[in-house]
């Protein structure tokens, strides 16, 4: 490779020994946004580890598309191997390509249209179970709903609330551990028998036990099911061999984790913003009431929820779950005018990108109308809630569909009223609210009774 490119500049504020660790610990979201003001690509250090931060949407797009083969998934995804080493979100190279081809049919648009009734049926009991006037923890409720949708649509399983909560807590623990280990540069600490490490191992084990039961049930009665578990159980690689059970287990655990966390945080922020914007809420209620007046939500009726979809788009923009995504350079890489040496740890942030005032006018204003077709749209590569290129999230259409359905079903029955207190974004495995308690208030004019 020619050495015509130069190494990216170091971001200001680096301190001896700790580097940029202090602002990263203090407020990682604010820090990662501030880095955008220092150029298209900058470096930061956390203790002994140097990280290259890509800010430019054009260079990000190249890294994810035309130059994708020059990078592996990097630090965070290494740590997510707690879920299993070969699962689609963490697999690399040929194994990734094979696994993606194998699972693609389950996420085809036509297939997802067939999931709509299952999704609706999974969500309705959760929505009906709230007590008007009693505050709910919005993120937990949304996680349980999203997890219920993933389990019923993809695994034909509908666990009761208590086992579902156990699965949810296990997913949360494994995710928290992954982000801590990615930001912590000393691998040795992961092997110490600390309380945190024991908790992560227990959570991983609880998760795998719960999923192993689903697999056993499918094996015992194979003709009863037609879902992604069946697909994985019968799938064969190019040699004609089927996947071993532990790989199927890893795949299902990863889908469960990815499918419940990101959807839940987007829904939490959406209802938080509706609680602050009565006019947006009124428009949502009008749209949902008019569509549901004709009958239950179906795949045919879903495209008519255009305002609902714009609310989801704006929640994905302003509160993008992906505040930190990692990559690692396989060999020396030329990215724009810069050279990244082999082994460089690279990070990028959809959250910071989506809040850049040069790409989005008035970026801190929640404005679903910015997605109206007549309004100017962001440039290519500037809106990437599900990534881009061959590693784009396989479940993006599934996630859009479930988020719109859950939003519409909640709005058809309830208003969620804010409670006192400050709600701020926290960068953990996703961008979740610091705390979000809201009070469900039954809507007297809802058409939910007629829509059965």
Coordinates of C-alpha atoms in Angstrom, one line a residue:
X1 CA 0.0 0.0 0.0
X2 CA 1.3 3.5 -0.8
X3 CA 2.0 5.7 2.3
X4 CA 0.5 8.8 0.7
X5 CA -2.3 8.9 3.3
X6 CA -1.5 10.1 6.8
X7 CA -2.5 8.9 10.3
X8 CA -5.7 10.7 11.6
X9 CA -5.1 13.5 14.1
X10 CA -5.4 13.0 17.8
X11 CA -8.5 14.7 19.4
X12 CA -7.6 17.5 21.8
X13 CA -7.9 16.9 25.6
X14 CA -5.7 13.8 25.9
X15 CA -4.3 13.4 29.4
X16 CA -1.3 11.3 30.5
X17 CA -2.0 7.7 31.2
X18 CA -5.9 7.9 31.0
X19 CA -6.1 9.6 27.6
X20 CA -9.7 10.6 26.9
X21 CA -11.2 8.2 29.4
X22 CA -12.6 10.9 31.7
X23 CA -15.0 12.6 29.3
X24 CA -15.9 9.2 27.9
X25 CA -16.9 8.0 31.4
X26 CA -18.6 11.3 32.4
X27 CA -20.9 11.6 29.4
X28 CA -20.0 9.3 26.5
X29 CA -22.8 10.5 24.2
X30 CA -21.8 14.2 24.5
X31 CA -18.2 13.3 24.1
X32 CA -18.8 11.2 20.9
X33 CA -20.8 14.1 19.4
X34 CA -18.1 16.7 20.2
X35 CA -15.6 14.6 18.3
X36 CA -17.5 15.4 15.1
X37 CA -16.2 19.0 15.3
X38 CA -12.5 17.7 15.1
X39 CA -12.7 16.4 11.5
X40 CA -13.8 13.5 9.3
X41 CA -11.5 11.0 11.2
X42 CA -9.9 11.5 14.6
X43 CA -8.1 9.3 17.1
X44 CA -8.7 9.1 20.9
X45 CA -7.0 7.0 23.5
X46 CA -8.6 5.1 26.5
X47 CA -5.7 4.1 28.8
X48 CA -3.2 2.2 26.6
X49 CA -5.8 1.6 23.8
X50 CA -6.0 3.9 20.7
X51 CA -9.4 4.1 18.9
X52 CA -10.0 5.7 15.5
X53 CA -13.3 7.5 15.3
X54 CA -14.9 7.9 11.8
X55 CA -17.2 11.0 11.6
X56 CA -17.6 11.6 7.9
X57 CA -20.8 10.0 6.5
X58 CA -19.1 9.4 3.1
X59 CA -16.1 7.6 4.8
X60 CA -18.5 5.7 7.1
X61 CA -20.5 4.6 4.0
X62 CA -17.3 3.4 2.2
X63 CA -16.2 1.5 5.3
X64 CA -19.6 -0.3 5.4
X65 CA -20.0 -1.0 1.7
X66 CA -17.1 -0.8 -0.9
X67 CA -14.4 -1.3 1.8
X68 CA -16.3 -3.7 4.1
X69 CA -13.9 -6.6 3.4
X70 CA -11.0 -4.5 4.8
X71 CA -12.6 -4.6 8.3
X72 CA -13.8 -7.1 10.8
X73 CA -16.6 -6.3 13.3
X74 CA -14.1 -5.4 16.0
X75 CA -14.1 -4.9 19.8
X76 CA -17.8 -4.7 20.7
X77 CA -18.7 -7.7 18.6
X78 CA -15.8 -9.8 20.1
X79 CA -17.3 -9.2 23.5
X80 CA -20.8 -10.0 22.3
X81 CA -19.5 -13.5 21.6
X82 CA -20.8 -14.2 25.1
X83 CA -23.9 -15.0 23.0
X84 CA -22.0 -17.6 21.0
X85 CA -19.0 -17.3 18.6
X86 CA -20.7 -18.0 15.2
X87 CA -24.0 -16.3 15.5
X88 CA -24.9 -14.0 12.6
X89 CA -24.3 -10.7 14.3
X90 CA -20.7 -11.6 15.3
X91 CA -19.6 -14.1 12.6
X92 CA -17.0 -13.0 10.1
X93 CA -16.1 -13.7 6.4
X94 CA -17.4 -16.9 4.8
X95 CA -19.2 -18.2 7.9
X96 CA -21.1 -14.9 8.0
X97 CA -22.1 -15.0 4.4
X98 CA -23.3 -18.6 4.6
X99 CA -25.3 -18.0 7.7
X100 CA -26.8 -14.8 6.3
X101 CA -27.9 -16.7 3.1
X102 CA -29.4 -19.4 5.2
X103 CA -31.5 -17.0 7.4
X104 CA -32.4 -14.5 4.7
X105 CA -35.7 -16.3 3.7
X106 CA -37.1 -15.8 7.2
X107 CA -36.7 -12.0 6.9
X108 CA -38.0 -11.6 3.3
X109 CA -40.7 -9.0 2.9
X110 CA -43.4 -11.5 2.0
X111 CA -42.5 -13.6 5.0
X112 CA -42.7 -10.6 7.3
X113 CA -46.1 -9.6 5.9
X114 CA -47.2 -13.1 7.1
X115 CA -45.9 -12.3 10.6
X116 CA -48.2 -9.3 11.0
X117 CA -51.1 -11.2 12.5
X118 CA -48.8 -13.1 14.9
X119 CA -47.2 -9.8 15.9
X120 CA -50.6 -8.2 16.6
X121 CA -51.8 -11.2 18.6
X122 CA -48.6 -11.2 20.6
X123 CA -48.8 -7.5 21.5
X124 CA -52.5 -7.3 22.4
X125 CA -52.4 -9.0 25.8
X126 CA -49.5 -6.8 26.9
X127 CA -51.4 -3.6 25.9
X128 CA -54.6 -4.9 27.5
X129 CA -52.8 -5.7 30.8
X130 CA -52.0 -2.1 31.9
X131 CA -53.9 -0.4 34.8
X132 CA -55.0 3.1 33.9
X133 CA -53.5 5.5 36.3
X134 CA -50.7 3.2 37.5
X135 CA -47.2 4.3 36.3
X136 CA -45.3 1.8 34.2
X137 CA -41.6 1.5 33.5
X138 CA -41.9 2.2 29.8
X139 CA -38.6 0.6 28.6
X140 CA -39.3 -2.7 30.5
X141 CA -42.9 -2.9 29.1
X142 CA -41.6 -2.2 25.6
X143 CA -38.9 -4.8 25.9
X144 CA -41.4 -7.4 27.1
X145 CA -43.7 -6.6 24.1
X146 CA -40.8 -6.6 21.6
X147 CA -39.4 -9.8 23.0
X148 CA -42.9 -11.3 22.9
X149 CA -43.2 -10.4 19.2
X150 CA -39.8 -12.0 18.4
X151 CA -40.5 -15.1 20.3
X152 CA -44.0 -15.7 18.8
X153 CA -43.2 -14.7 15.2
X154 CA -39.7 -16.3 14.9
X155 CA -39.8 -19.1 17.5
X156 CA -43.6 -19.9 17.9
X157 CA -43.1 -19.5 21.7
X158 CA -45.2 -17.3 24.1
X159 CA -43.6 -17.5 27.5
X160 CA -45.6 -16.1 30.5
X161 CA -44.5 -12.8 32.0
X162 CA -42.2 -14.3 34.8
X163 CA -40.0 -16.5 32.4
X164 CA -40.1 -13.7 29.8
X165 CA -38.8 -11.3 32.4
X166 CA -35.9 -13.7 33.3
X167 CA -34.9 -13.9 29.7
X168 CA -35.1 -10.1 29.4
X169 CA -32.9 -9.6 32.5
X170 CA -30.4 -12.1 31.2
X171 CA -30.2 -10.3 27.8
X172 CA -29.7 -6.9 29.6
X173 CA -26.8 -8.4 31.8
X174 CA -25.0 -9.9 28.8
X175 CA -25.3 -6.7 26.8
X176 CA -24.1 -4.5 29.7
X177 CA -21.1 -6.8 30.2
X178 CA -20.2 -6.6 26.5
X179 CA -20.1 -2.8 26.4
X180 CA -18.1 -2.6 29.6
X181 CA -15.6 -5.1 28.3
X182 CA -15.4 -3.3 24.9
X183 CA -14.6 0.0 26.7
X184 CA -12.2 -1.6 29.2
X185 CA -8.9 -2.2 27.5
X186 CA -7.6 -5.0 29.8
X187 CA -8.8 -8.5 28.8
X188 CA -7.3 -10.2 31.8
X189 CA -10.0 -8.6 34.0
X190 CA -12.7 -10.6 32.1
X191 CA -11.3 -13.8 33.5
X192 CA -11.3 -12.8 37.2
X193 CA -14.0 -14.4 39.3
X194 CA -15.6 -11.0 40.2
X195 CA -19.3 -10.7 41.0
X196 CA -19.9 -8.9 37.7
X197 CA -18.2 -11.7 35.7
X198 CA -20.1 -14.4 37.6
X199 CA -23.3 -12.5 36.9
X200 CA -22.6 -12.3 33.2
X201 CA -21.8 -16.1 33.1
X202 CA -25.0 -16.9 35.0
X203 CA -27.1 -14.6 32.7
X204 CA -25.6 -16.2 29.6
X205 CA -26.3 -19.7 31.0
X206 CA -30.0 -18.8 31.9
X207 CA -30.5 -17.4 28.4
X208 CA -29.2 -20.6 26.8
X209 CA -31.3 -22.8 29.0
X210 CA -34.5 -20.9 28.1
X211 CA -33.7 -21.2 24.4
X212 CA -32.6 -24.8 24.6
X213 CA -36.1 -25.6 25.8
X214 CA -37.6 -24.0 22.7
X215 CA -35.2 -26.0 20.5
X216 CA -36.1 -29.3 22.3
X217 CA -39.8 -28.6 21.8
X218 CA -39.2 -28.1 18.1
X219 CA -37.2 -31.3 17.8
X220 CA -39.9 -33.2 19.6
X221 CA -42.7 -32.0 17.4
X222 CA -41.1 -30.9 14.1
X223 CA -44.4 -31.0 12.1
X224 CA -46.1 -28.5 14.4
X225 CA -43.8 -25.5 13.6
X226 CA -42.9 -23.4 10.6
X227 CA -40.6 -20.7 11.9
X228 CA -37.0 -19.6 12.0
X229 CA -36.1 -22.4 14.6
X230 CA -37.5 -25.0 12.1
X231 CA -35.4 -23.3 9.4
X232 CA -32.2 -23.5 11.4
X233 CA -32.9 -27.1 12.5
X234 CA -33.4 -28.4 8.9
X235 CA -30.9 -26.1 7.1
X236 CA -27.8 -27.8 5.6
X237 CA -24.5 -26.3 4.6
X238 CA -22.7 -27.0 1.3
X239 CA -21.5 -30.5 2.6
X240 CA -25.1 -31.5 3.4
X241 CA -24.4 -31.2 7.2
X242 CA -27.0 -29.6 9.5
X243 CA -26.1 -27.0 12.1
X244 CA -25.0 -28.3 15.5
X245 CA -27.3 -27.5 18.3
X246 CA -25.0 -25.0 20.0
X247 CA -24.8 -22.9 16.9
X248 CA -28.6 -22.9 16.5
X249 CA -28.7 -21.9 20.2
X250 CA -26.3 -19.0 19.6
X251 CA -28.3 -17.8 16.6
X252 CA -31.6 -17.7 18.4
X253 CA -30.1 -16.0 21.5
X254 CA -28.6 -13.3 19.3
X255 CA -31.9 -12.8 17.4
X256 CA -33.8 -12.5 20.7
X257 CA -31.3 -10.0 22.1
X258 CA -31.1 -7.9 19.0
X259 CA -34.8 -8.0 18.4
X260 CA -36.0 -6.9 21.8
X261 CA -33.4 -4.3 22.9
X262 CA -33.3 -1.9 19.9
X263 CA -37.0 -1.9 19.2
X264 CA -37.8 -1.3 22.9
X265 CA -35.6 1.7 23.2
X266 CA -36.9 3.3 20.0
X267 CA -40.5 2.8 21.2
X268 CA -39.6 4.2 24.7
X269 CA -38.3 7.4 23.1
X270 CA -41.2 7.6 20.7
X271 CA -43.8 7.6 23.6
X272 CA -41.6 10.0 25.6
X273 CA -41.7 12.5 22.8
X274 CA -45.5 12.0 22.2
X275 CA -46.0 12.8 25.9
X276 CA -44.3 16.2 25.3
X277 CA -46.1 16.8 22.0
X278 CA -49.9 16.7 22.3
X279 CA -50.4 17.7 18.6
X280 CA -48.3 14.8 17.3
X281 CA -50.1 12.5 19.6
X282 CA -53.5 13.7 18.4
X283 CA -52.4 13.1 14.7
X284 CA -51.3 9.6 15.7
X285 CA -54.6 8.8 17.4
X286 CA -56.6 10.1 14.4
X287 CA -54.6 8.0 11.9
X288 CA -54.7 4.9 14.0
X289 CA -58.4 5.3 14.7
X290 CA -59.2 5.7 11.1
X291 CA -57.2 2.7 10.0
X292 CA -58.5 0.4 12.8
X293 CA -62.1 1.5 12.3
X294 CA -62.1 -0.8 9.3
X295 CA -60.9 -3.9 11.3
X296 CA -57.8 -5.3 12.9
X297 CA -54.3 -4.2 11.8
X298 CA -53.2 -6.4 8.8
X299 CA -50.3 -6.4 6.4
X300 CA -52.6 -4.6 3.9
X301 CA -53.5 -1.8 6.3
X302 CA -50.1 -1.2 7.7
X303 CA -48.8 1.0 4.8
X304 CA -51.6 3.5 5.6
X305 CA -50.0 4.4 8.9
X306 CA -47.8 7.0 7.3
X307 CA -47.6 9.5 10.3
X308 CA -46.9 6.5 12.6
X309 CA -44.0 5.5 10.3
X310 CA -42.6 9.1 10.3
X311 CA -42.7 9.0 14.2
X312 CA -40.7 5.8 14.1
X313 CA -38.2 7.3 11.6
X314 CA -37.7 10.4 13.7
X315 CA -37.2 8.3 16.9
X316 CA -34.6 6.2 15.0
X317 CA -32.9 9.4 13.9
X318 CA -32.9 11.4 17.2
X319 CA -32.3 8.5 19.5
X320 CA -30.5 6.0 17.3
X321 CA -29.9 2.9 19.4
X322 CA -26.4 2.6 17.8
X323 CA -24.3 5.1 19.7
X324 CA -21.2 3.0 19.3
X325 CA -20.4 0.5 16.5
X326 CA -16.9 -1.0 16.2
X327 CA -14.7 -2.3 13.4
X328 CA -11.1 -3.4 13.1
X329 CA -8.8 -2.9 10.1
X330 CA -7.7 -6.3 8.7
X331 CA -4.5 -4.9 7.1
X332 CA -3.3 -1.3 6.4
X333 CA -6.4 0.5 5.1
X334 CA -6.6 3.8 3.1
X335 CA -9.8 5.6 4.2
X336 CA -10.2 8.9 2.4
X337 CA -6.9 10.8 2.9
X338 CA -6.0 8.7 5.9
X339 CA -4.1 5.5 6.5
X340 CA -5.2 3.2 9.3
X341 CA -2.6 0.7 10.3
X342 CA -3.5 -3.0 10.4
X343 CA -5.3 -3.9 13.6
X344 CA -6.6 -0.3 14.2
X345 CA -9.7 -0.4 16.3
X346 CA -12.3 1.8 14.7
X347 CA -15.6 3.2 16.1
X348 CA -18.5 5.1 14.6
X349 CA -21.7 6.4 16.0
X350 CA -25.1 6.6 14.2
X351 CA -26.4 8.6 17.2
X352 CA -23.8 11.4 16.7
X353 CA -24.2 11.2 12.9
X354 CA -28.0 11.6 13.1
X355 CA -27.7 14.7 15.3
X356 CA -25.2 16.5 13.1
X357 CA -26.6 20.0 12.3
X358 CA -24.8 20.0 8.9
X359 CA -26.9 17.0 7.9
X360 CA -30.2 17.7 9.8
X361 CA -31.5 21.2 10.4
X362 CA -32.3 21.9 14.0
X363 CA -31.2 18.3 14.9
X364 CA -32.4 18.4 18.6
X365 CA -36.0 19.1 17.6
X366 CA -38.2 16.0 17.4
X367 CA -39.8 16.7 14.0
X368 CA -41.5 13.7 12.2
X369 CA -42.4 16.0 9.4
X370 CA -38.8 16.2 8.3
X371 CA -39.5 12.8 6.7
X372 CA -42.4 14.1 4.5
X373 CA -41.6 13.3 0.9
X374 CA -41.7 17.0 -0.1
X375 CA -39.0 18.0 2.5
X376 CA -35.3 17.7 1.5
X377 CA -34.0 14.3 2.6
X378 CA -30.6 13.6 4.3
X379 CA -27.7 12.8 1.9
X380 CA -26.9 9.1 1.1
X381 CA -25.3 7.4 4.1
X382 CA -26.5 10.0 6.6
X383 CA -29.4 8.0 7.9
X384 CA -28.2 4.5 8.9
X385 CA -30.3 3.2 11.9
X386 CA -29.7 -0.4 10.8
X387 CA -26.2 0.0 9.4
X388 CA -25.4 -0.3 5.7
X389 CA -23.9 -2.7 3.1
X390 CA -23.7 -6.5 3.5
X391 CA -23.6 -6.3 7.2
X392 CA -26.8 -4.2 7.4
X393 CA -29.1 -5.6 10.1
X394 CA -30.9 -8.6 8.6
X395 CA -34.0 -7.8 10.7
X396 CA -34.5 -4.2 9.6
X397 CA -37.9 -4.8 7.9
X398 CA -39.0 -7.0 10.8
X399 CA -38.0 -4.2 13.3
X400 CA -39.9 -1.5 11.3
X401 CA -43.0 -3.6 11.1
X402 CA -43.0 -4.6 14.8
X403 CA -42.3 -1.0 15.9
X404 CA -45.2 0.4 13.8
X405 CA -47.6 -2.3 15.0
X406 CA -46.7 -1.8 18.7
X407 CA -47.0 2.0 18.4
X408 CA -50.4 1.7 16.7
X409 CA -51.8 -0.8 19.2
X410 CA -50.8 1.2 22.2
X411 CA -52.1 4.4 20.7
X412 CA -55.4 2.7 19.8
X413 CA -56.1 2.2 23.5
X414 CA -53.9 4.5 25.7
X415 CA -52.4 7.9 26.1
X416 CA -49.1 7.7 28.0
X417 CA -48.7 10.7 30.3
X418 CA -45.3 11.9 31.5
X419 CA -44.4 11.8 35.2
X420 CA -42.1 14.5 36.8
X421 CA -38.4 14.1 36.4
X422 CA -35.7 14.5 33.8
X423 CA -35.3 11.9 31.1
X424 CA -31.9 11.8 29.4
X425 CA -30.3 9.5 26.9
X426 CA -27.7 7.0 28.3
X427 CA -25.2 5.2 26.0
X428 CA -25.2 1.6 27.1
X429 CA -25.5 -1.3 24.6
X430 CA -28.1 1.0 23.0
X431 CA -29.2 4.6 23.7
X432 CA -31.8 4.1 26.4
X433 CA -33.7 6.5 28.6
X434 CA -32.1 7.1 32.1
X435 CA -35.5 6.4 33.6
X436 CA -38.9 6.6 32.0
X437 CA -42.0 6.2 34.1
X438 CA -45.3 7.1 32.3
X439 CA -48.9 6.8 33.3
X440 CA -51.3 5.0 30.9
X441 CA -54.6 6.8 30.6
X442 CA -57.4 4.9 28.8
X443 CA -58.7 6.7 25.7
X444 CA -62.5 6.9 25.8
X445 CA -62.8 7.5 22.0
X446 CA -60.6 4.6 21.0
X447 CA -61.9 2.2 18.4
X448 CA -60.1 -0.8 20.0
X449 CA -63.4 -2.4 20.9
X450 CA -64.7 -2.2 17.3
X451 CA -61.4 -3.4 15.8
X452 CA -61.7 -6.9 17.1

